[in-house]
Short mmCIF file of N, CA and C in Angstrom, two decimals:
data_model
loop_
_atom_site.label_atom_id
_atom_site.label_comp_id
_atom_site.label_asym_id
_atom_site.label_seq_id
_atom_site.Cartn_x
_atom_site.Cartn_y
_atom_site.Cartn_z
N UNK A 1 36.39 4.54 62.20
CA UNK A 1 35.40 4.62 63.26
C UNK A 1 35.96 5.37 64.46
N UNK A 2 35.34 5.93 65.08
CA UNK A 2 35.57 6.73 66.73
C UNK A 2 36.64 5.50 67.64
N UNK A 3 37.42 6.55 68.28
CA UNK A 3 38.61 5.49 68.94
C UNK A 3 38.20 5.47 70.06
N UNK A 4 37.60 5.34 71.00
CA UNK A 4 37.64 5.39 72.15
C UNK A 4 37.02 3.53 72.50
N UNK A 5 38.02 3.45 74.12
CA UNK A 5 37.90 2.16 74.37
C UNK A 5 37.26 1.32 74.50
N UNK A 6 35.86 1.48 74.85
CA UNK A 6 34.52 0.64 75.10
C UNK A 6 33.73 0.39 73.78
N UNK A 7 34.12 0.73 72.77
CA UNK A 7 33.20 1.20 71.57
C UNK A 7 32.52 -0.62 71.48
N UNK A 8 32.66 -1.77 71.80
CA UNK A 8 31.99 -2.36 71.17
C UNK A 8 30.81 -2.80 72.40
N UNK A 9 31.37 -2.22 73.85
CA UNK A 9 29.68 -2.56 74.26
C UNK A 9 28.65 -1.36 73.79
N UNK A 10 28.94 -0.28 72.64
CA UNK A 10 28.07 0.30 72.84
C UNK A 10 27.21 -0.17 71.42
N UNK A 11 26.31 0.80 70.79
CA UNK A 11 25.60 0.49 69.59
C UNK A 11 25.07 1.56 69.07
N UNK A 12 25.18 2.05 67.69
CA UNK A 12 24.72 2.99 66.85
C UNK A 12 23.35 3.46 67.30
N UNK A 13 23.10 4.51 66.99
CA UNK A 13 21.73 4.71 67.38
C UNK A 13 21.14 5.72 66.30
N UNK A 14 21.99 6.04 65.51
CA UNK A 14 22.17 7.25 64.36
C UNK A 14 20.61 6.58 63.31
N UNK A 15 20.03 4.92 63.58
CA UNK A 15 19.24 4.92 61.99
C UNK A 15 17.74 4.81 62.79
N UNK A 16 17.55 4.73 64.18
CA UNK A 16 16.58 4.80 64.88
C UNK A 16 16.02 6.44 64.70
N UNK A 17 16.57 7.34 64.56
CA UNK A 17 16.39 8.89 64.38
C UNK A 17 15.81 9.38 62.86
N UNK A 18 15.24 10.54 63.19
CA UNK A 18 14.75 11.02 61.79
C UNK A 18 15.75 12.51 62.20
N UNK A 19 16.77 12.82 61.06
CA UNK A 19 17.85 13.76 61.09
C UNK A 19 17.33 14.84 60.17
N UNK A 20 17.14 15.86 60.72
CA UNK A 20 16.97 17.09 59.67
C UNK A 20 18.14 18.09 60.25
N UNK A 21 18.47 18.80 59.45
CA UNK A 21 19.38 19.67 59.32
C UNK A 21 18.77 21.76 58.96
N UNK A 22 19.63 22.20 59.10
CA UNK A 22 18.93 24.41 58.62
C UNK A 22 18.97 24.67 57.74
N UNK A 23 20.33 23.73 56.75
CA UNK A 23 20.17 24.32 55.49
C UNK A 23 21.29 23.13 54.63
N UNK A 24 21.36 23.24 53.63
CA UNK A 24 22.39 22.60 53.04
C UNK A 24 22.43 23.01 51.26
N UNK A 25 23.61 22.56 51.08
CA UNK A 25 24.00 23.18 49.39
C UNK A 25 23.40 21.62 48.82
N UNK A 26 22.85 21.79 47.60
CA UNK A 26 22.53 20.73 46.91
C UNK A 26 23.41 19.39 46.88
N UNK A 27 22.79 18.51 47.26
CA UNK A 27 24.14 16.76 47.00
C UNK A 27 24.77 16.95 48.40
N UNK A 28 25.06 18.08 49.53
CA UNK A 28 25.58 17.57 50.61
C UNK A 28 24.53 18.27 51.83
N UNK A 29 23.90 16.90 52.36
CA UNK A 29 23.05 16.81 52.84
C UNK A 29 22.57 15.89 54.10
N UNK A 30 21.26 15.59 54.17
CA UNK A 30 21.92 14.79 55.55
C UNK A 30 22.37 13.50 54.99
N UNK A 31 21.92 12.55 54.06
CA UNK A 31 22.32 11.56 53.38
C UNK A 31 23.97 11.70 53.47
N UNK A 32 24.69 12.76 53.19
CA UNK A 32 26.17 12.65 53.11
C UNK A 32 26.68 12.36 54.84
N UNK A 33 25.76 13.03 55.34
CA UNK A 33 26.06 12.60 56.80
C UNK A 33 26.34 11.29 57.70
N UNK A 34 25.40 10.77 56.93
CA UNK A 34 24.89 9.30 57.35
C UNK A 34 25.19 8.30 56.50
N UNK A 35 26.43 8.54 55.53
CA UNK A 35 26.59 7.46 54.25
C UNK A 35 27.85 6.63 54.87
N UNK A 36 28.19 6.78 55.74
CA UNK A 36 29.91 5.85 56.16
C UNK A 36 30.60 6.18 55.14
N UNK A 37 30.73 7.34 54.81
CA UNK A 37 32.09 7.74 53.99
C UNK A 37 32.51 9.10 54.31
N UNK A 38 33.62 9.07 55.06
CA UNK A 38 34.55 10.49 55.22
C UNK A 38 35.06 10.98 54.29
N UNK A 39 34.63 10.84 52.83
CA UNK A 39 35.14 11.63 51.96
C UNK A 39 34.17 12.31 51.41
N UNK A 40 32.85 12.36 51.71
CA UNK A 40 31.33 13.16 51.66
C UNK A 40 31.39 14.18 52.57
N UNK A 41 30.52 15.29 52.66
CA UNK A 41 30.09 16.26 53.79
C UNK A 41 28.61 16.59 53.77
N UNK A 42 28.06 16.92 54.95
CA UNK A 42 27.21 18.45 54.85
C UNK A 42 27.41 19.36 54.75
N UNK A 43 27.36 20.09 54.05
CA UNK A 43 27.73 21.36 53.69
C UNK A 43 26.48 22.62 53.75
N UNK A 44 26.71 23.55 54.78
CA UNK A 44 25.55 24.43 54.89
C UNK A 44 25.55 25.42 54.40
N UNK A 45 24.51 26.03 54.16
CA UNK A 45 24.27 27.28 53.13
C UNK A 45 23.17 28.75 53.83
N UNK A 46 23.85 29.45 54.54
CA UNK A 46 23.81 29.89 55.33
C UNK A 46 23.91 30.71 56.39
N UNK A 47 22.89 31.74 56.99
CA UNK A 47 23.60 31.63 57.95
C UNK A 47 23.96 30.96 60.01
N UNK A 48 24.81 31.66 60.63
CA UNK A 48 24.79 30.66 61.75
C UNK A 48 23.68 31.21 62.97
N UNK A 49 23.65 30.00 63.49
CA UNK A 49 24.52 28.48 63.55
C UNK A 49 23.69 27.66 63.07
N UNK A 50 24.97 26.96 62.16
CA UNK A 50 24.24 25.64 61.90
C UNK A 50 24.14 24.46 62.60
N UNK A 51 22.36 24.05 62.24
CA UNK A 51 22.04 23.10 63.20
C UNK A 51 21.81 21.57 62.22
N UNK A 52 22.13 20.91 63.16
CA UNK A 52 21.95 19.34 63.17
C UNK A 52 20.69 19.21 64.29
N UNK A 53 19.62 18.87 63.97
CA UNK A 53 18.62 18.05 64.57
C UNK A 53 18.15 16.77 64.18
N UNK A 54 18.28 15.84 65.52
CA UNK A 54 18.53 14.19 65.91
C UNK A 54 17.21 14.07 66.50
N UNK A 55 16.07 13.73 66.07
CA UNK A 55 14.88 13.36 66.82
C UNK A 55 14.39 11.93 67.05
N UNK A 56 14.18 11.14 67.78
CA UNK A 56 13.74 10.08 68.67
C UNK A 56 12.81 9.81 68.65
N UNK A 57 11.66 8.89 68.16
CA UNK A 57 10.05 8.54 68.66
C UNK A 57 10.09 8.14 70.18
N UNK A 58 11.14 7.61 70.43
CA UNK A 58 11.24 7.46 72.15
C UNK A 58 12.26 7.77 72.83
N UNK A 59 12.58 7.85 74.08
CA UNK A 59 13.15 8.73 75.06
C UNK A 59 14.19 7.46 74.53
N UNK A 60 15.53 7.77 74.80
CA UNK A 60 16.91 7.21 74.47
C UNK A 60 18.26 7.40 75.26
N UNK A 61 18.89 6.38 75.63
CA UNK A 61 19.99 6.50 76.49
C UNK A 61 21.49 6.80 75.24
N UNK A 62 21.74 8.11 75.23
CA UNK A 62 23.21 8.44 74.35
C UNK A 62 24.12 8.60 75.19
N UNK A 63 25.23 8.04 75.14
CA UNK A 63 25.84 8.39 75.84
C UNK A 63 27.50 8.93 75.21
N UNK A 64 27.72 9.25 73.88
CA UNK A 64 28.79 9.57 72.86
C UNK A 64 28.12 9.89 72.30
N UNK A 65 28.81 10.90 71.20
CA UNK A 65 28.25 11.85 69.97
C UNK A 65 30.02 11.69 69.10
N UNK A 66 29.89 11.05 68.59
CA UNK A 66 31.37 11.19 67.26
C UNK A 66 30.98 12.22 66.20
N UNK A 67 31.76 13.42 65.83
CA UNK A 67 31.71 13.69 64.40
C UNK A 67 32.96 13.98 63.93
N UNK A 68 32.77 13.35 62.73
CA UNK A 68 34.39 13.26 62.11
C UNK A 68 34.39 14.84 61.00
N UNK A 69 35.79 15.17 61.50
CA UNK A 69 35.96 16.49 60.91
C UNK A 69 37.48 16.74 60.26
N UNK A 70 37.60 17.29 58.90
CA UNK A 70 38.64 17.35 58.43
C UNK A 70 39.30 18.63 58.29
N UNK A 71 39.97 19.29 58.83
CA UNK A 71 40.76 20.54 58.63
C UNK A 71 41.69 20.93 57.43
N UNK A 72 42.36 20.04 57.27
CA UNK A 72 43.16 19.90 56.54
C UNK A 72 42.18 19.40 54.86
N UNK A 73 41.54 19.32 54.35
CA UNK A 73 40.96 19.07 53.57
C UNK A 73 39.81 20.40 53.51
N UNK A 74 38.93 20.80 54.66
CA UNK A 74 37.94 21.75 54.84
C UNK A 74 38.10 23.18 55.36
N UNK A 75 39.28 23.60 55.93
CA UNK A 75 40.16 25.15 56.11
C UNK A 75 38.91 25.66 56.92
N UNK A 76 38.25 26.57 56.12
CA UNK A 76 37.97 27.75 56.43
C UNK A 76 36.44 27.23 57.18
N UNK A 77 35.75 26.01 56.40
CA UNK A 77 34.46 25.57 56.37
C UNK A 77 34.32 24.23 57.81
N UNK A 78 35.76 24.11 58.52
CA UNK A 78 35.92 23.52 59.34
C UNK A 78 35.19 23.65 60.86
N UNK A 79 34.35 23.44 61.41
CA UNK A 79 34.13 23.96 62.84
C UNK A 79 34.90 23.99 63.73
N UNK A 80 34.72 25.35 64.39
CA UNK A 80 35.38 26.15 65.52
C UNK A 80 35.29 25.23 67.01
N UNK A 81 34.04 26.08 67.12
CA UNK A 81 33.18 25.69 68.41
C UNK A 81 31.88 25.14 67.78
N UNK A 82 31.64 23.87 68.68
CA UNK A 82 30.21 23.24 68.22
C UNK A 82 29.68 23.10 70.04
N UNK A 83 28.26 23.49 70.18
CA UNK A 83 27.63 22.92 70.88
C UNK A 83 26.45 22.27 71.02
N UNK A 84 26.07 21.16 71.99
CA UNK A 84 24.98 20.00 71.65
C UNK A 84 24.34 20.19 73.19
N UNK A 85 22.54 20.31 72.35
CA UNK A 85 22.04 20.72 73.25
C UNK A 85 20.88 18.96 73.33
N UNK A 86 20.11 19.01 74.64
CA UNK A 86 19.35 17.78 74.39
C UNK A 86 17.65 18.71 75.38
N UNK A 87 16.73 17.62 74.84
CA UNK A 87 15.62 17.58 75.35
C UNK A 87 15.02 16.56 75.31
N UNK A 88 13.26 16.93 75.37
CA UNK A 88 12.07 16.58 75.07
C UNK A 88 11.89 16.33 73.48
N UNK A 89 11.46 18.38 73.69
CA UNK A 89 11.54 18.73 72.14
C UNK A 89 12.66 19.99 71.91
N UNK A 90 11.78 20.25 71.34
CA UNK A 90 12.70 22.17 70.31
C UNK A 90 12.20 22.94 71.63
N UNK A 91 11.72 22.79 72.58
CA UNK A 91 11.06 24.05 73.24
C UNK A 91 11.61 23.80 74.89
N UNK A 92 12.72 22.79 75.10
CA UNK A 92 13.06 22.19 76.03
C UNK A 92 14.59 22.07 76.22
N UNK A 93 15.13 22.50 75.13
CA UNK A 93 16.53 22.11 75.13
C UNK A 93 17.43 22.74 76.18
N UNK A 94 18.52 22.13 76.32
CA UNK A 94 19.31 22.60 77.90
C UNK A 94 21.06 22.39 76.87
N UNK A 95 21.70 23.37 77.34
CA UNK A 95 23.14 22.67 77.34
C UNK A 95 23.54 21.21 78.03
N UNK A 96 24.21 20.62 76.69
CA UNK A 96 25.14 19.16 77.70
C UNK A 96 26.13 19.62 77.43
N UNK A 97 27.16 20.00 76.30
CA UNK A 97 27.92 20.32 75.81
C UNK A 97 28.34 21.02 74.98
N UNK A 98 29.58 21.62 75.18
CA UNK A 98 30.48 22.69 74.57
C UNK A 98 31.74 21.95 74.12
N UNK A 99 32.24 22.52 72.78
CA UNK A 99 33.01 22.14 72.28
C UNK A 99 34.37 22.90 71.37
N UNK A 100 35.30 23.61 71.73
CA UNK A 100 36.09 24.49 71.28
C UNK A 100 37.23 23.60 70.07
N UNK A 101 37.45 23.74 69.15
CA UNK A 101 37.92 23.08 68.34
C UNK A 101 39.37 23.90 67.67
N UNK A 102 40.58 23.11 67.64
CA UNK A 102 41.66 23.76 66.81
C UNK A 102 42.00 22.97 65.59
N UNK A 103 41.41 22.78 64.45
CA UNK A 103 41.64 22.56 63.54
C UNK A 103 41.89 20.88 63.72
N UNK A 104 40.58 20.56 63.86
CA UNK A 104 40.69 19.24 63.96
C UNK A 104 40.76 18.25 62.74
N UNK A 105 41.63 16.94 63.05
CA UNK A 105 41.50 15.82 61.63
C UNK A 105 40.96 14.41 62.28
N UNK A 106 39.89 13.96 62.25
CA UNK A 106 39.63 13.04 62.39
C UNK A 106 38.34 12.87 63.47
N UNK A 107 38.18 11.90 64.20
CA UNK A 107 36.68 11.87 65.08
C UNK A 107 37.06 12.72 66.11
N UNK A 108 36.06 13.47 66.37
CA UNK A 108 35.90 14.16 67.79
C UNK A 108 34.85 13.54 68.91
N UNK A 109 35.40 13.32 69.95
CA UNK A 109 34.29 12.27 70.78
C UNK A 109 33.74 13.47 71.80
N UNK A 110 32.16 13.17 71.85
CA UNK A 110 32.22 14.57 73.31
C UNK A 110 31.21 13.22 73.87
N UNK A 111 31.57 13.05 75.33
CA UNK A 111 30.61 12.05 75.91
C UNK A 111 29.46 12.79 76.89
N UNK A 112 29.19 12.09 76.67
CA UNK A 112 27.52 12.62 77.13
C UNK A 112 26.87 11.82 78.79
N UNK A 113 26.73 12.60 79.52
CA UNK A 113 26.11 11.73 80.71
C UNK A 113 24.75 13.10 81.52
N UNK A 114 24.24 12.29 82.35
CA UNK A 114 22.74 12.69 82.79
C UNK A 114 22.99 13.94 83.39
N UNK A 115 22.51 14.68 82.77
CA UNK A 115 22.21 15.65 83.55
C UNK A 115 21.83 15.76 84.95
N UNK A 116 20.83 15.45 84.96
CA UNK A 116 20.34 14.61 86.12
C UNK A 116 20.97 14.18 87.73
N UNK A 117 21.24 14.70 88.70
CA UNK A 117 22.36 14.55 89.44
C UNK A 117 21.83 13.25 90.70
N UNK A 118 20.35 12.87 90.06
CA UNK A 118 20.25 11.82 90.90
C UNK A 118 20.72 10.64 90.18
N UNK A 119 20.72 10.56 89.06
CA UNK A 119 20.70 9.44 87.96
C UNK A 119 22.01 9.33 87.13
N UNK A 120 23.29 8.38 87.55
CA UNK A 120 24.57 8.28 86.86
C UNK A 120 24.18 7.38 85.58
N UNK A 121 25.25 7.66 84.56
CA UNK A 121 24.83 7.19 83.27
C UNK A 121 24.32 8.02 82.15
N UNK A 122 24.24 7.41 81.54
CA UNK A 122 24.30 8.37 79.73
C UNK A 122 22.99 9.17 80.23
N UNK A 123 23.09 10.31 79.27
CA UNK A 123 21.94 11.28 78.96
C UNK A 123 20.87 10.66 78.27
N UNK A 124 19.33 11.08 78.57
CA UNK A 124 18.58 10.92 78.11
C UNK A 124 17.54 11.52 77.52
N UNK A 125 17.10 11.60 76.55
CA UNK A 125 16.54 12.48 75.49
C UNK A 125 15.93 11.84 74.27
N UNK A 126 14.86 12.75 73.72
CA UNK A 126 14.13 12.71 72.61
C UNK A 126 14.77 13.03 71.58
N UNK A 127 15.34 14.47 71.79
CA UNK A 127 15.80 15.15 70.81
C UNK A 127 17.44 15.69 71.22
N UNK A 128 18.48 15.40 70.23
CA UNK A 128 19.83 16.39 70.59
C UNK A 128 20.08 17.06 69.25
N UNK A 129 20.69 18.11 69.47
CA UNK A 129 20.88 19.45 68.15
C UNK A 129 22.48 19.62 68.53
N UNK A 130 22.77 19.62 67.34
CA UNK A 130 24.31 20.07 67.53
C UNK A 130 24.22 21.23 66.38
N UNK A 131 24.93 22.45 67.64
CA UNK A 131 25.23 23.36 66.51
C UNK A 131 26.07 24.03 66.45
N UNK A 132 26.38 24.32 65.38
CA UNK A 132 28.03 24.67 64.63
C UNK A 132 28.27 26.06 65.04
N UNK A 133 28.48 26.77 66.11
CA UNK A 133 28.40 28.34 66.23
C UNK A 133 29.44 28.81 65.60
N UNK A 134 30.89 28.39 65.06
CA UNK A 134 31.87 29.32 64.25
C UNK A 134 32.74 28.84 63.75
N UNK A 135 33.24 28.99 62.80
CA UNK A 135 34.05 28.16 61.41
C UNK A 135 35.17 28.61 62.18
N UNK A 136 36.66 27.74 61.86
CA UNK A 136 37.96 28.33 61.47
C UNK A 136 38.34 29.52 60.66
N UNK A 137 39.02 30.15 60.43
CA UNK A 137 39.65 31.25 59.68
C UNK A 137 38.46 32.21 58.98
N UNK A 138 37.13 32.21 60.42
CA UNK A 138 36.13 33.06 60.08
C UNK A 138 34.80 32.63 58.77
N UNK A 139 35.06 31.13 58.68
CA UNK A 139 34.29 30.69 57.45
C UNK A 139 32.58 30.67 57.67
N UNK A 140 31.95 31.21 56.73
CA UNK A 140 30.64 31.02 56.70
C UNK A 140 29.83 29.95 56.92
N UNK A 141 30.17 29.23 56.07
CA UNK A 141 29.41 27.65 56.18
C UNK A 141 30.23 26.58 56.66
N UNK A 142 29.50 25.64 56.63
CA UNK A 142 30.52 24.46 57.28
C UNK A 142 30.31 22.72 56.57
N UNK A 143 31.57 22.19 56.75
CA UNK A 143 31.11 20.85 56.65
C UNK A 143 31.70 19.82 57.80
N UNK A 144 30.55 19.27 57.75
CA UNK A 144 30.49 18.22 58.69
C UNK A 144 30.51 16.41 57.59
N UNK A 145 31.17 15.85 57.97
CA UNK A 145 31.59 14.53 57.28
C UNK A 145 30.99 13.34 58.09
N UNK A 146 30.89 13.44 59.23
CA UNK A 146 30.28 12.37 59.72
C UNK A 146 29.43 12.48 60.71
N UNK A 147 28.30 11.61 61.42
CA UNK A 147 28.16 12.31 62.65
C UNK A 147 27.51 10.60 63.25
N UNK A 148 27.86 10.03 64.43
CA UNK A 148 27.40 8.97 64.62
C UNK A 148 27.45 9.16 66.38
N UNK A 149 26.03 9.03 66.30
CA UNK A 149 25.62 8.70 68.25
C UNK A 149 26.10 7.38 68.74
N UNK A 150 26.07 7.05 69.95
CA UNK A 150 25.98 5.96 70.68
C UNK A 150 25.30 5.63 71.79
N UNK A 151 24.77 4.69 72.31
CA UNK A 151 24.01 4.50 73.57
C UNK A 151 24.90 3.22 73.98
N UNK A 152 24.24 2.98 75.27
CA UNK A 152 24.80 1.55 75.88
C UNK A 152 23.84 0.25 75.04
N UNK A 153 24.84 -0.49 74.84
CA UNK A 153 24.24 -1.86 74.45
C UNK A 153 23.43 -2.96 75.57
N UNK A 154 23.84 -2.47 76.75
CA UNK A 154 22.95 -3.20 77.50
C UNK A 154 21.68 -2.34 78.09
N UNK A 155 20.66 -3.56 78.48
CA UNK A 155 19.27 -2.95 78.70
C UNK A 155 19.14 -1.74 80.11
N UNK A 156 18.42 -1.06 80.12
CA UNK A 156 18.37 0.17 81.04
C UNK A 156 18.33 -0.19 82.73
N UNK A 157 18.18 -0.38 83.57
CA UNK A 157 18.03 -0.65 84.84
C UNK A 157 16.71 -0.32 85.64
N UNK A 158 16.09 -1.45 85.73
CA UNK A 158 14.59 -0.99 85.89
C UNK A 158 14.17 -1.98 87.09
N UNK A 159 13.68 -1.71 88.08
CA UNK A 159 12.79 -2.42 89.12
C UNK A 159 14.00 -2.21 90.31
N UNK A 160 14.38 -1.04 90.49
CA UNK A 160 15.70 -1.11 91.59
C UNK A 160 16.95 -0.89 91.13
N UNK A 161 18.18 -1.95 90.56
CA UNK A 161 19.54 -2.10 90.59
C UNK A 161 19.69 -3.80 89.74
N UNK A 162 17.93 -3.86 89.31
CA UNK A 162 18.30 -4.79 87.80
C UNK A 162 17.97 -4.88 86.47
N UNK A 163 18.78 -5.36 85.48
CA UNK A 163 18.31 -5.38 84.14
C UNK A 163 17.85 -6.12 83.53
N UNK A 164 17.23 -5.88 82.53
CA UNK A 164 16.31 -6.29 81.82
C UNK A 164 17.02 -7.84 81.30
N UNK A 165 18.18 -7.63 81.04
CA UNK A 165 19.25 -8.35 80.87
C UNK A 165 19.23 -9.56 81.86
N UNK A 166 18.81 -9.56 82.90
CA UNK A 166 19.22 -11.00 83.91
C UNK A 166 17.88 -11.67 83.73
N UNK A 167 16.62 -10.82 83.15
CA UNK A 167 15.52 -11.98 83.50
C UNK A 167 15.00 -13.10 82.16
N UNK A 168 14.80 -14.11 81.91
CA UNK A 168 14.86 -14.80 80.64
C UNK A 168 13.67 -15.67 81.09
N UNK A 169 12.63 -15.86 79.84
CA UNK A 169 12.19 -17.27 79.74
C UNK A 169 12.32 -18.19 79.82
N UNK A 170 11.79 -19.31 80.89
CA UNK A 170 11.97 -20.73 81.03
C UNK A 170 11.33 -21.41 80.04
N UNK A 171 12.00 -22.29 79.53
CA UNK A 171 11.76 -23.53 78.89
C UNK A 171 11.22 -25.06 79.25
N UNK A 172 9.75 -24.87 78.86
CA UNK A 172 8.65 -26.06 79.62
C UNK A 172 9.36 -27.29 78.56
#
């Protein structure tokens, strides 16, 4: 799983999404994406960039993007540079992040926060696309082995500076 320190106040958000992908070789697909096994890939068929599209029925607080990537196993088919864009929809997207890569083994964390310069805290969005703009050692296609979002586990902050979290039903 992704190493970073807070990981258990946060919570998956990867099965709330409907994931389509640009292209893929038969058997690695988005299913390989989403199976909890780093010894599967997506594998694209193609050309660039390849995209990962993450769509939302409702607006969503992400605030991490993990994808686990193997170099040493994937060479040439390894990603370079990946960048992740967020919106609404497809017709809205903005840069959050850029990502330059040297032959990475294992999770790559890129964290994610609001664009937004009135509003601190994770990014928020319908839709995020990650896309693969250039292989290692010039490779065409790519594989990707894992890919798992995160949001905050606690409720959003609503009516001022409280959460949803402090107010509870009394018991008659």
């Amino acid at each position: 799983m992704p190493d970073f320190a807070d990981i258990a106040k946060k919570r998956e958000l990867g099965d709330e999404a409907v994931w389509t992908i640009s292209t893929a070789k038969p058997g690695n697909g988005v299913e390989q994406l989403r199976d909890n096994n780093i010894e599967t890939y997506w594998q694209s068929d193609g050309t660039h960039p390849h995209i990962i599209t993450i769509q939302f029925l409702r607006k969503v607080s992400i605030s991490d993007i993990c994808i686990y990537l193997d170099y040493v196993l994937d060479e040439s088919y390894t990603p370079k540079k990946i960048s992740i864009k967020a919106g609404s929809s497809a017709h809205d997207l903005v840069d959050v992040a850029n990502k330059e890569l040297s032959e990475p083994s294992g999770w790559i964390h890129v964290e994610l926060v609001s664009s937004d310069s009135d509003i601190e805290g994770p990014l928020r969005a319908h839709l995020i696309q990650i896309h693969v703009l250039s292989m290692h050692q010039n490779g065409r296609d790519t594989h990707i082995r894992q890919v798992k979002l995160y949001g905050p586990r606690a409720s959003p902050r609503v009516m001022g500076n409280f959460s949803l979290d402090m107010f509870h039903t009394i018991e008659m």
